[in-house]
């Protein structure tokens, strides 16, 4: 079984509902077992700054799916939520990024793992480290990267505390 960490982000529409629906769809996917969902964080936009604040979470799951199929599953959920390929760094209904897939380093045309920019982004690292379970070199690197950041300056604030994955999706429409 493979352990996978995802980062989810949204800054259009009912942001909490977008996250809940995405996690519900993940839980319903054959071959995917959602183990933990982080607190929800409200985060200042990174990249293109003139846009609404994001809500971000991280998800830990186990899966029998190979990395390429896990990517397809994420893209399927993005389309189900109505995401169209928008401007780079711009507003989005939902983004599901694979951060880590076991301890593996993967580099294909469509997928780079660990995620290319994850170690520079507090909005990724804070939720990730809240649910991280293993002591892998990648997670230790994430911890070290976060220690050198000023979270106030990075604009990452806990918005709703986490419970279980089942509690997270309970009130989804
Ligand atoms: O990379 C994911 C989309 N995204 C985000 C995000 O999820 N959160 C914040 N705070 N800024 C972002 N900029 C982009 S692009």
JSON list of C-alpha atoms and ligand atoms in Angstrom, two decimals:
[
{"chain": "A", "resi": 1, "resn": "UNK", "atom": "CA", "xyz": [0.00, 0.00, 0.00]},
{"chain": "A", "resi": 2, "resn": "UNK", "atom": "CA", "xyz": [1.23, 3.49, -0.86]},
{"chain": "A", "resi": 3, "resn": "UNK", "atom": "CA", "xyz": [1.04, 6.53, 1.45]},
{"chain": "A", "resi": 4, "resn": "UNK", "atom": "CA", "xyz": [0.21, 9.77, -0.31]},
{"chain": "A", "resi": 5, "resn": "UNK", "atom": "CA", "xyz": [-0.04, 13.37, 0.91]},
{"chain": "A", "resi": 6, "resn": "UNK", "atom": "CA", "xyz": [-2.16, 15.86, -1.04]},
{"chain": "A", "resi": 7, "resn": "UNK", "atom": "CA", "xyz": [-2.55, 19.63, -0.78]},
{"chain": "A", "resi": 8, "resn": "UNK", "atom": "CA", "xyz": [-5.97, 21.08, -1.58]},
{"chain": "A", "resi": 9, "resn": "UNK", "atom": "CA", "xyz": [-6.70, 24.77, -2.15]},
{"chain": "A", "resi": 10, "resn": "UNK", "atom": "CA", "xyz": [-9.66, 26.90, -3.22]},
{"chain": "A", "resi": 11, "resn": "UNK", "atom": "CA", "xyz": [-10.49, 30.61, -3.46]},
{"chain": "A", "resi": 12, "resn": "UNK", "atom": "CA", "xyz": [-13.67, 30.75, -5.54]},
{"chain": "A", "resi": 13, "resn": "UNK", "atom": "CA", "xyz": [-17.30, 30.31, -4.40]},
{"chain": "A", "resi": 14, "resn": "UNK", "atom": "CA", "xyz": [-18.17, 28.46, -1.19]},
{"chain": "A", "resi": 15, "resn": "UNK", "atom": "CA", "xyz": [-14.60, 27.53, -0.33]},
{"chain": "A", "resi": 16, "resn": "UNK", "atom": "CA", "xyz": [-15.39, 25.23, 2.60]},
{"chain": "A", "resi": 17, "resn": "UNK", "atom": "CA", "xyz": [-18.01, 23.37, 0.54]},
{"chain": "A", "resi": 18, "resn": "UNK", "atom": "CA", "xyz": [-15.47, 22.94, -2.29]},
{"chain": "A", "resi": 19, "resn": "UNK", "atom": "CA", "xyz": [-12.97, 21.33, 0.10]},
{"chain": "A", "resi": 20, "resn": "UNK", "atom": "CA", "xyz": [-15.60, 19.07, 1.66]},
{"chain": "A", "resi": 21, "resn": "UNK", "atom": "CA", "xyz": [-16.90, 17.88, -1.70]},
{"chain": "A", "resi": 22, "resn": "UNK", "atom": "CA", "xyz": [-13.37, 17.19, -2.95]},
{"chain": "A", "resi": 23, "resn": "UNK", "atom": "CA", "xyz": [-12.57, 15.10, 0.15]},
{"chain": "A", "resi": 24, "resn": "UNK", "atom": "CA", "xyz": [-15.91, 13.26, -0.16]},
{"chain": "A", "resi": 25, "resn": "UNK", "atom": "CA", "xyz": [-15.13, 12.40, -3.79]},
{"chain": "A", "resi": 26, "resn": "UNK", "atom": "CA", "xyz": [-11.67, 11.20, -2.76]},
{"chain": "A", "resi": 27, "resn": "UNK", "atom": "CA", "xyz": [-13.24, 8.97, -0.09]},
{"chain": "A", "resi": 28, "resn": "UNK", "atom": "CA", "xyz": [-15.61, 7.50, -2.67]},
{"chain": "A", "resi": 29, "resn": "UNK", "atom": "CA", "xyz": [-12.85, 6.66, -5.16]},
{"chain": "A", "resi": 30, "resn": "UNK", "atom": "CA", "xyz": [-12.15, 2.94, -5.46]},
{"chain": "A", "resi": 31, "resn": "UNK", "atom": "CA", "xyz": [-8.68, 2.08, -4.22]},
{"chain": "A", "resi": 32, "resn": "UNK", "atom": "CA", "xyz": [-8.31, 5.23, -2.07]},
{"chain": "A", "resi": 33, "resn": "UNK", "atom": "CA", "xyz": [-8.53, 5.24, 1.72]},
{"chain": "A", "resi": 34, "resn": "UNK", "atom": "CA", "xyz": [-8.47, 8.72, 3.31]},
{"chain": "A", "resi": 35, "resn": "UNK", "atom": "CA", "xyz": [-6.69, 8.47, 6.67]},
{"chain": "A", "resi": 36, "resn": "UNK", "atom": "CA", "xyz": [-6.48, 12.09, 7.88]},
{"chain": "A", "resi": 37, "resn": "UNK", "atom": "CA", "xyz": [-7.60, 15.58, 6.97]},
{"chain": "A", "resi": 38, "resn": "UNK", "atom": "CA", "xyz": [-5.86, 18.62, 8.46]},
{"chain": "A", "resi": 39, "resn": "UNK", "atom": "CA", "xyz": [-7.46, 21.71, 9.92]},
{"chain": "A", "resi": 40, "resn": "UNK", "atom": "CA", "xyz": [-8.62, 24.25, 7.37]},
{"chain": "A", "resi": 41, "resn": "UNK", "atom": "CA", "xyz": [-6.24, 27.22, 7.04]},
{"chain": "A", "resi": 42, "resn": "UNK", "atom": "CA", "xyz": [-7.04, 30.58, 5.51]},
{"chain": "A", "resi": 43, "resn": "UNK", "atom": "CA", "xyz": [-4.01, 31.68, 3.57]},
{"chain": "A", "resi": 44, "resn": "UNK", "atom": "CA", "xyz": [-2.84, 34.77, 1.72]},
{"chain": "A", "resi": 45, "resn": "UNK", "atom": "CA", "xyz": [-2.48, 34.18, -2.03]},
{"chain": "A", "resi": 46, "resn": "UNK", "atom": "CA", "xyz": [0.98, 33.26, -3.27]},
{"chain": "A", "resi": 47, "resn": "UNK", "atom": "CA", "xyz": [2.06, 33.87, -6.86]},
{"chain": "A", "resi": 48, "resn": "UNK", "atom": "CA", "xyz": [-0.61, 36.19, -8.24]},
{"chain": "A", "resi": 49, "resn": "UNK", "atom": "CA", "xyz": [-1.29, 38.42, -5.24]},
{"chain": "A", "resi": 50, "resn": "UNK", "atom": "CA", "xyz": [-4.36, 40.34, -6.42]},
{"chain": "A", "resi": 51, "resn": "UNK", "atom": "CA", "xyz": [-6.91, 37.61, -5.72]},
{"chain": "A", "resi": 52, "resn": "UNK", "atom": "CA", "xyz": [-9.09, 36.37, -2.84]},
{"chain": "A", "resi": 53, "resn": "UNK", "atom": "CA", "xyz": [-7.67, 34.49, 0.15]},
{"chain": "A", "resi": 54, "resn": "UNK", "atom": "CA", "xyz": [-7.49, 30.70, -0.15]},
{"chain": "A", "resi": 55, "resn": "UNK", "atom": "CA", "xyz": [-8.65, 27.93, 2.13]},
{"chain": "A", "resi": 56, "resn": "UNK", "atom": "CA", "xyz": [-6.04, 25.15, 2.22]},
{"chain": "A", "resi": 57, "resn": "UNK", "atom": "CA", "xyz": [-5.91, 21.68, 3.73]},
{"chain": "A", "resi": 58, "resn": "UNK", "atom": "CA", "xyz": [-3.72, 18.61, 3.48]},
{"chain": "A", "resi": 59, "resn": "UNK", "atom": "CA", "xyz": [-4.93, 15.01, 3.21]},
{"chain": "A", "resi": 60, "resn": "UNK", "atom": "CA", "xyz": [-3.11, 11.78, 4.05]},
{"chain": "A", "resi": 61, "resn": "UNK", "atom": "CA", "xyz": [-4.34, 8.66, 2.27]},
{"chain": "A", "resi": 62, "resn": "UNK", "atom": "CA", "xyz": [-3.30, 5.17, 1.40]},
{"chain": "A", "resi": 63, "resn": "UNK", "atom": "CA", "xyz": [-3.88, 3.74, -2.03]},
{"chain": "A", "resi": 64, "resn": "UNK", "atom": "CA", "xyz": [-3.10, 0.85, -4.31]},
{"chain": "A", "resi": 65, "resn": "UNK", "atom": "CA", "xyz": [-3.10, 3.27, -7.26]},
{"chain": "A", "resi": 66, "resn": "UNK", "atom": "CA", "xyz": [0.23, 3.96, -8.95]},
{"chain": "A", "resi": 67, "resn": "UNK", "atom": "CA", "xyz": [1.26, 7.65, -8.90]},
{"chain": "A", "resi": 68, "resn": "UNK", "atom": "CA", "xyz": [0.05, 8.33, -12.46]},
{"chain": "A", "resi": 69, "resn": "UNK", "atom": "CA", "xyz": [-3.40, 6.95, -11.65]},
{"chain": "A", "resi": 70, "resn": "UNK", "atom": "CA", "xyz": [-3.48, 8.93, -8.41]},
{"chain": "A", "resi": 71, "resn": "UNK", "atom": "CA", "xyz": [-2.83, 12.05, -10.50]},
{"chain": "A", "resi": 72, "resn": "UNK", "atom": "CA", "xyz": [-5.73, 11.12, -12.83]},
{"chain": "A", "resi": 73, "resn": "UNK", "atom": "CA", "xyz": [-7.99, 10.66, -9.80]},
{"chain": "A", "resi": 74, "resn": "UNK", "atom": "CA", "xyz": [-7.07, 14.18, -8.58]},
{"chain": "A", "resi": 75, "resn": "UNK", "atom": "CA", "xyz": [-7.70, 15.65, -12.04]},
{"chain": "A", "resi": 76, "resn": "UNK", "atom": "CA", "xyz": [-11.05, 13.85, -12.26]},
{"chain": "A", "resi": 77, "resn": "UNK", "atom": "CA", "xyz": [-12.15, 15.45, -8.97]},
{"chain": "A", "resi": 78, "resn": "UNK", "atom": "CA", "xyz": [-10.98, 18.87, -10.18]},
{"chain": "A", "resi": 79, "resn": "UNK", "atom": "CA", "xyz": [-13.15, 18.52, -13.31]},
{"chain": "A", "resi": 80, "resn": "UNK", "atom": "CA", "xyz": [-16.12, 17.22, -11.31]},
{"chain": "A", "resi": 81, "resn": "UNK", "atom": "CA", "xyz": [-16.00, 20.38, -9.23]},
{"chain": "A", "resi": 82, "resn": "UNK", "atom": "CA", "xyz": [-16.08, 22.40, -12.42]},
{"chain": "A", "resi": 83, "resn": "UNK", "atom": "CA", "xyz": [-12.47, 23.48, -12.57]},
{"chain": "A", "resi": 84, "resn": "UNK", "atom": "CA", "xyz": [-11.33, 24.71, -15.94]},
{"chain": "A", "resi": 85, "resn": "UNK", "atom": "CA", "xyz": [-7.64, 25.27, -16.71]},
{"chain": "A", "resi": 86, "resn": "UNK", "atom": "CA", "xyz": [-7.29, 28.89, -15.68]},
{"chain": "A", "resi": 87, "resn": "UNK", "atom": "CA", "xyz": [-4.51, 31.45, -15.66]},
{"chain": "A", "resi": 88, "resn": "UNK", "atom": "CA", "xyz": [-1.33, 30.24, -14.01]},
{"chain": "A", "resi": 89, "resn": "UNK", "atom": "CA", "xyz": [-1.26, 31.22, -10.31]},
{"chain": "A", "resi": 90, "resn": "UNK", "atom": "CA", "xyz": [-4.81, 32.64, -10.65]},
{"chain": "A", "resi": 91, "resn": "UNK", "atom": "CA", "xyz": [-8.08, 31.98, -8.77]},
{"chain": "A", "resi": 92, "resn": "UNK", "atom": "CA", "xyz": [-9.44, 28.43, -8.75]},
{"chain": "A", "resi": 93, "resn": "UNK", "atom": "CA", "xyz": [-12.45, 26.43, -7.51]},
{"chain": "A", "resi": 94, "resn": "UNK", "atom": "CA", "xyz": [-10.22, 23.59, -6.41]},
{"chain": "A", "resi": 95, "resn": "UNK", "atom": "CA", "xyz": [-6.66, 22.40, -6.76]},
{"chain": "A", "resi": 96, "resn": "UNK", "atom": "CA", "xyz": [-5.52, 18.92, -5.73]},
{"chain": "A", "resi": 97, "resn": "UNK", "atom": "CA", "xyz": [-1.74, 18.54, -5.78]},
{"chain": "A", "resi": 98, "resn": "UNK", "atom": "CA", "xyz": [0.21, 15.39, -4.98]},
{"chain": "A", "resi": 99, "resn": "UNK", "atom": "CA", "xyz": [2.91, 16.46, -2.50]},
{"chain": "A", "resi": 100, "resn": "UNK", "atom": "CA", "xyz": [4.45, 13.12, -1.55]},
{"chain": "A", "resi": 101, "resn": "UNK", "atom": "CA", "xyz": [4.06, 9.56, -2.79]},
{"chain": "A", "resi": 102, "resn": "UNK", "atom": "CA", "xyz": [5.79, 7.22, -0.35]},
{"chain": "A", "resi": 103, "resn": "UNK", "atom": "CA", "xyz": [9.43, 8.32, -0.18]},
{"chain": "A", "resi": 104, "resn": "UNK", "atom": "CA", "xyz": [9.67, 8.38, -3.94]},
{"chain": "A", "resi": 105, "resn": "UNK", "atom": "CA", "xyz": [11.19, 10.91, -6.27]},
{"chain": "A", "resi": 106, "resn": "UNK", "atom": "CA", "xyz": [9.11, 10.94, -9.44]},
{"chain": "A", "resi": 107, "resn": "UNK", "atom": "CA", "xyz": [9.78, 13.00, -12.52]},
{"chain": "A", "resi": 108, "resn": "UNK", "atom": "CA", "xyz": [7.57, 12.48, -15.55]},
{"chain": "A", "resi": 109, "resn": "UNK", "atom": "CA", "xyz": [6.10, 14.95, -18.06]},
{"chain": "A", "resi": 110, "resn": "UNK", "atom": "CA", "xyz": [2.94, 15.31, -16.01]},
{"chain": "A", "resi": 111, "resn": "UNK", "atom": "CA", "xyz": [4.06, 14.74, -12.43]},
{"chain": "A", "resi": 112, "resn": "UNK", "atom": "CA", "xyz": [6.93, 15.84, -10.19]},
{"chain": "A", "resi": 113, "resn": "UNK", "atom": "CA", "xyz": [7.05, 14.43, -6.64]},
{"chain": "A", "resi": 114, "resn": "UNK", "atom": "CA", "xyz": [7.92, 15.80, -4.10]},
{"chain": "A", "resi": 115, "resn": "UNK", "atom": "CA", "xyz": [5.87, 18.73, -5.41]},
{"chain": "A", "resi": 116, "resn": "UNK", "atom": "CA", "xyz": [8.26, 21.27, -6.93]},
{"chain": "A", "resi": 117, "resn": "UNK", "atom": "CA", "xyz": [7.40, 24.26, -4.75]},
{"chain": "A", "resi": 118, "resn": "UNK", "atom": "CA", "xyz": [6.10, 22.63, -1.58]},
{"chain": "A", "resi": 119, "resn": "UNK", "atom": "CA", "xyz": [9.15, 23.44, 0.58]},
{"chain": "A", "resi": 120, "resn": "UNK", "atom": "CA", "xyz": [8.77, 27.17, -0.11]},
{"chain": "A", "resi": 121, "resn": "UNK", "atom": "CA", "xyz": [5.07, 27.41, 0.70]},
{"chain": "A", "resi": 122, "resn": "UNK", "atom": "CA", "xyz": [3.80, 27.81, 4.25]},
{"chain": "A", "resi": 123, "resn": "UNK", "atom": "CA", "xyz": [0.21, 27.23, 3.03]},
{"chain": "A", "resi": 124, "resn": "UNK", "atom": "CA", "xyz": [1.33, 23.71, 2.05]},
{"chain": "A", "resi": 125, "resn": "UNK", "atom": "CA", "xyz": [3.72, 22.94, 4.92]},
{"chain": "A", "resi": 126, "resn": "UNK", "atom": "CA", "xyz": [1.52, 23.94, 7.87]},
{"chain": "A", "resi": 127, "resn": "UNK", "atom": "CA", "xyz": [-1.43, 21.61, 7.03]},
{"chain": "A", "resi": 128, "resn": "UNK", "atom": "CA", "xyz": [0.95, 18.88, 5.82]},
{"chain": "A", "resi": 129, "resn": "UNK", "atom": "CA", "xyz": [2.93, 18.76, 9.06]},
{"chain": "A", "resi": 130, "resn": "UNK", "atom": "CA", "xyz": [-0.25, 18.71, 11.12]},
{"chain": "A", "resi": 131, "resn": "UNK", "atom": "CA", "xyz": [-1.14, 15.27, 9.70]},
{"chain": "A", "resi": 132, "resn": "UNK", "atom": "CA", "xyz": [2.32, 13.92, 8.86]},
{"chain": "A", "resi": 133, "resn": "UNK", "atom": "CA", "xyz": [2.93, 10.52, 10.39]},
{"chain": "A", "resi": 134, "resn": "UNK", "atom": "CA", "xyz": [6.28, 9.27, 9.21]},
{"chain": "A", "resi": 135, "resn": "UNK", "atom": "CA", "xyz": [9.83, 10.46, 9.87]},
{"chain": "A", "resi": 136, "resn": "UNK", "atom": "CA", "xyz": [10.92, 10.42, 6.26]},
{"chain": "A", "resi": 137, "resn": "UNK", "atom": "CA", "xyz": [13.71, 12.65, 4.95]},
{"chain": "A", "resi": 138, "resn": "UNK", "atom": "CA", "xyz": [11.12, 14.60, 2.94]},
{"chain": "A", "resi": 139, "resn": "UNK", "atom": "CA", "xyz": [8.96, 15.32, 5.97]},
{"chain": "A", "resi": 140, "resn": "UNK", "atom": "CA", "xyz": [12.01, 16.30, 8.03]},
{"chain": "A", "resi": 141, "resn": "UNK", "atom": "CA", "xyz": [12.96, 18.69, 5.22]},
{"chain": "A", "resi": 142, "resn": "UNK", "atom": "CA", "xyz": [9.42, 20.10, 5.36]},
{"chain": "A", "resi": 143, "resn": "UNK", "atom": "CA", "xyz": [9.77, 20.63, 9.13]},
{"chain": "A", "resi": 144, "resn": "UNK", "atom": "CA", "xyz": [13.08, 22.42, 8.70]},
{"chain": "A", "resi": 145, "resn": "UNK", "atom": "CA", "xyz": [11.70, 24.62, 5.93]},
{"chain": "A", "resi": 146, "resn": "UNK", "atom": "CA", "xyz": [8.72, 25.62, 8.07]},
{"chain": "A", "resi": 147, "resn": "UNK", "atom": "CA", "xyz": [10.94, 26.47, 11.05]},
{"chain": "A", "resi": 148, "resn": "UNK", "atom": "CA", "xyz": [12.63, 29.17, 9.02]},
{"chain": "A", "resi": 149, "resn": "UNK", "atom": "CA", "xyz": [9.32, 30.86, 8.11]},
{"chain": "A", "resi": 150, "resn": "UNK", "atom": "CA", "xyz": [7.35, 33.56, 9.90]},
{"chain": "A", "resi": 151, "resn": "UNK", "atom": "CA", "xyz": [3.74, 32.33, 9.69]},
{"chain": "A", "resi": 152, "resn": "UNK", "atom": "CA", "xyz": [2.28, 35.78, 10.35]},
{"chain": "A", "resi": 153, "resn": "UNK", "atom": "CA", "xyz": [4.25, 37.16, 7.45]},
{"chain": "A", "resi": 154, "resn": "UNK", "atom": "CA", "xyz": [3.26, 34.18, 5.30]},
{"chain": "A", "resi": 155, "resn": "UNK", "atom": "CA", "xyz": [-0.43, 34.86, 6.08]},
{"chain": "A", "resi": 156, "resn": "UNK", "atom": "CA", "xyz": [-1.41, 31.35, 7.26]},
{"chain": "A", "resi": 157, "resn": "UNK", "atom": "CA", "xyz": [-4.14, 31.26, 9.92]},
{"chain": "A", "resi": 158, "resn": "UNK", "atom": "CA", "xyz": [-6.07, 28.30, 11.27]},
{"chain": "A", "resi": 159, "resn": "UNK", "atom": "CA", "xyz": [-9.72, 28.80, 10.14]},
{"chain": "A", "resi": 160, "resn": "UNK", "atom": "CA", "xyz": [-11.38, 25.61, 11.40]},
{"chain": "A", "resi": 161, "resn": "UNK", "atom": "CA", "xyz": [-9.84, 22.88, 13.56]},
{"chain": "A", "resi": 162, "resn": "UNK", "atom": "CA", "xyz": [-9.63, 19.36, 12.19]},
{"chain": "A", "resi": 163, "resn": "UNK", "atom": "CA", "xyz": [-11.57, 16.30, 13.29]},
{"chain": "A", "resi": 164, "resn": "UNK", "atom": "CA", "xyz": [-11.75, 12.92, 11.60]},
{"chain": "A", "resi": 165, "resn": "UNK", "atom": "CA", "xyz": [-12.11, 12.58, 7.84]},
{"chain": "A", "resi": 166, "resn": "UNK", "atom": "CA", "xyz": [-15.70, 11.38, 8.36]},
{"chain": "A", "resi": 167, "resn": "UNK", "atom": "CA", "xyz": [-16.52, 14.49, 10.43]},
{"chain": "A", "resi": 168, "resn": "UNK", "atom": "CA", "xyz": [-14.95, 16.66, 7.75]},
{"chain": "A", "resi": 169, "resn": "UNK", "atom": "CA", "xyz": [-17.38, 15.53, 5.05]},
{"chain": "A", "resi": 170, "resn": "UNK", "atom": "CA", "xyz": [-20.44, 15.07, 7.29]},
{"chain": "A", "resi": 171, "resn": "UNK", "atom": "CA", "xyz": [-22.31, 18.21, 6.21]},
{"chain": "A", "resi": 172, "resn": "UNK", "atom": "CA", "xyz": [-21.42, 18.10, 2.53]},
{"chain": "A", "resi": 173, "resn": "UNK", "atom": "CA", "xyz": [-24.32, 19.08, 0.23]},
{"chain": "B", "resi": 1, "resn": "LIG", "atom": "O1", "xyz": [-0.89, 25.90, -5.77]},
{"chain": "B", "resi": 1, "resn": "LIG", "atom": "C1", "xyz": [-2.18, 25.88, -5.38]},
{"chain": "B", "resi": 1, "resn": "LIG", "atom": "C2", "xyz": [-2.95, 27.08, -5.80]},
{"chain": "B", "resi": 1, "resn": "LIG", "atom": "N1", "xyz": [-2.45, 28.32, -5.19]},
{"chain": "B", "resi": 1, "resn": "LIG", "atom": "C3", "xyz": [-2.54, 28.71, -3.91]},
{"chain": "B", "resi": 1, "resn": "LIG", "atom": "C4", "xyz": [-3.10, 28.13, -2.75]},
{"chain": "B", "resi": 1, "resn": "LIG", "atom": "O2", "xyz": [-3.65, 27.01, -2.75]},
{"chain": "B", "resi": 1, "resn": "LIG", "atom": "N2", "xyz": [-2.99, 28.87, -1.59]},
{"chain": "B", "resi": 1, "resn": "LIG", "atom": "C5", "xyz": [-2.41, 30.08, -1.55]},
{"chain": "B", "resi": 1, "resn": "LIG", "atom": "N3", "xyz": [-2.37, 30.72, -0.40]},
{"chain": "B", "resi": 1, "resn": "LIG", "atom": "N4", "xyz": [-1.87, 30.67, -2.66]},
{"chain": "B", "resi": 1, "resn": "LIG", "atom": "C6", "xyz": [-1.93, 29.98, -3.81]},
{"chain": "B", "resi": 1, "resn": "LIG", "atom": "N5", "xyz": [-1.47, 30.33, -5.02]},
{"chain": "B", "resi": 1, "resn": "LIG", "atom": "C7", "xyz": [-1.79, 29.31, -5.84]},
{"chain": "B", "resi": 1, "resn": "LIG", "atom": "S1", "xyz": [-1.40, 29.28, -7.51]}
]
